[in-house]
Amino acid sequence: MLSLPAEFEQFHWMVDMVQHVDVGLVVIDRDYTVHVWNGFMTHHSGKQAHEAIGKNLFELFPEIPQDWFALKVKPVFDLGCRGFVTWRQRPYLFKCRNVRPITQQAPFMYQNVTLNPMTSPRGDIDYLFLAIEDASAEVLVMQ
């Protein structure tokens, strides 16, 4: 049996986790080009990774107000601090279908989104990743 270096095995695990975690993970650059699109996003948005990667976020999701979103990501890119969008501010960032139609009557997935800076080895922040959580169950409890 071929033994793989531990680093390679850990890298493989990380990629597998990113694809299968129950949170949407999207990496964008300062021009809003998508660089990572995980399995959660594929499943919930209906857009395959090959359809999203390399595309502009606003072309993929024209419902995202560009000026509003630019104000949200500016401190993340400029100051390196995290940003947040809760379902109470805006019900969703990405209009995704509700995948629990029997237990929840919402026509779309309510979302909480965390905007996280990605620091390069040089200390630059040229990318950020969005962590998208399904908050639909939380909304149902509040109603």
C-alpha positions in Angstrom: 0.0 0.0 0.0 1.4 3.4 -1.0 1.9 5.8 1.9 1.1 9.4 1.2 2.8 12.3 3.0 0.8 13.5 6.0 0.6 17.0 4.5 -1.0 15.7 1.4 -3.5 13.7 3.3 -4.4 16.7 5.5 -4.8 18.8 2.4 -7.1 16.2 0.9 -9.2 16.2 4.1 -9.5 20.0 4.1 -10.7 20.0 0.5 -13.2 17.3 1.3 -14.5 19.3 4.4 -14.9 22.5 2.4 -17.0 20.7 -0.1 -19.2 18.8 2.4 -19.6 21.2 5.3 -23.2 22.3 5.9 -22.2 26.0 5.4 -21.9 27.8 2.1 -18.3 28.9 1.4 -17.6 31.4 -1.3 -14.2 33.2 -1.9 -14.2 36.5 -3.9 -11.5 39.0 -4.8 -11.7 42.8 -4.7 -13.4 42.7 -8.2 -16.1 40.4 -6.9 -14.8 37.5 -9.0 -15.7 34.1 -7.5 -12.7 31.8 -6.8 -14.3 29.1 -4.6 -17.8 27.7 -4.6 -18.5 24.8 -2.3 -21.0 21.9 -2.4 -23.5 23.7 -0.1 -23.7 26.6 -2.6 -24.1 24.2 -5.5 -26.9 22.3 -3.8 -28.8 25.3 -2.5 -28.3 27.9 -5.3 -28.6 25.4 -8.2 -25.4 26.9 -9.7 -22.6 24.4 -10.3 -19.0 25.4 -9.4 -17.9 25.6 -13.0 -20.8 28.1 -13.6 -19.7 30.3 -10.7 -15.9 30.2 -10.5 -14.4 32.9 -12.6 -17.6 34.8 -12.8 -18.6 38.2 -11.3 -20.8 37.8 -8.2 -23.3 40.4 -9.4 -23.7 38.7 -12.7 -24.4 35.4 -10.9 -26.8 37.1 -8.4 -28.2 40.3 -9.8 -30.5 40.6 -6.8 -27.5 41.6 -4.6 -27.4 45.4 -4.4 -23.9 46.2 -5.6 -23.5 49.6 -3.7 -24.8 48.1 -0.5 -22.5 45.0 -0.7 -19.5 47.2 -1.5 -20.0 49.1 1.7 -20.3 45.8 3.6 -17.0 44.4 2.2 -14.9 47.6 2.3 -13.9 47.3 6.0 -13.2 43.6 5.5 -10.7 44.3 2.7 -9.4 47.6 4.1 -9.1 46.9 7.8 -9.0 43.1 7.9 -12.0 42.8 10.3 -14.9 40.5 9.9 -18.3 41.7 8.7 -21.8 40.3 9.1 -25.1 40.3 7.3 -27.9 38.8 9.4 -31.3 37.7 8.1 -32.9 40.5 10.0 -30.9 43.1 8.0 -31.5 41.4 4.7 -33.3 38.0 4.5 -30.7 36.5 2.2 -27.6 37.5 0.3 -27.9 34.6 -2.3 -31.4 33.8 -3.3 -31.5 30.1 -2.6 -34.5 27.8 -2.6 -35.9 26.5 0.6 -34.8 22.9 0.8 -37.2 22.1 3.7 -40.6 22.8 2.1 -42.6 20.5 4.4 -41.3 21.8 7.7 -40.8 25.4 6.6 -43.1 27.5 4.4 -40.6 30.2 3.4 -40.2 30.6 -0.3 -36.4 31.0 0.1 -33.6 30.3 2.5 -33.0 32.9 5.2 -29.3 33.4 5.7 -26.7 34.7 8.1 -23.5 35.6 6.4 -20.0 36.2 7.8 -17.5 38.1 5.7 -14.0 37.0 6.6 -10.7 38.5 5.4 -8.1 36.2 3.9 -4.6 37.4 4.6 -1.8 36.4 2.2 1.6 35.4 3.5 2.7 39.0 2.7 -0.1 40.4 4.9 -2.3 41.6 2.0 -6.0 41.1 1.9 -6.9 40.5 -1.7 -9.6 37.9 -1.0 -12.4 37.3 1.4 -14.6 34.4 2.1 -18.2 34.4 2.8 -19.6 31.8 5.2 -23.4 31.4 4.5 -25.5 29.7 7.1 -29.1 28.6 6.7 -31.1 30.6 9.3 -34.5 29.5 8.1 -35.1 27.4 11.3 -34.3 30.5 13.4 -36.8 32.6 11.5 -39.5 29.9 11.9 -39.0 29.9 15.7 -39.3 33.8 15.7 -42.7 33.7 13.9 
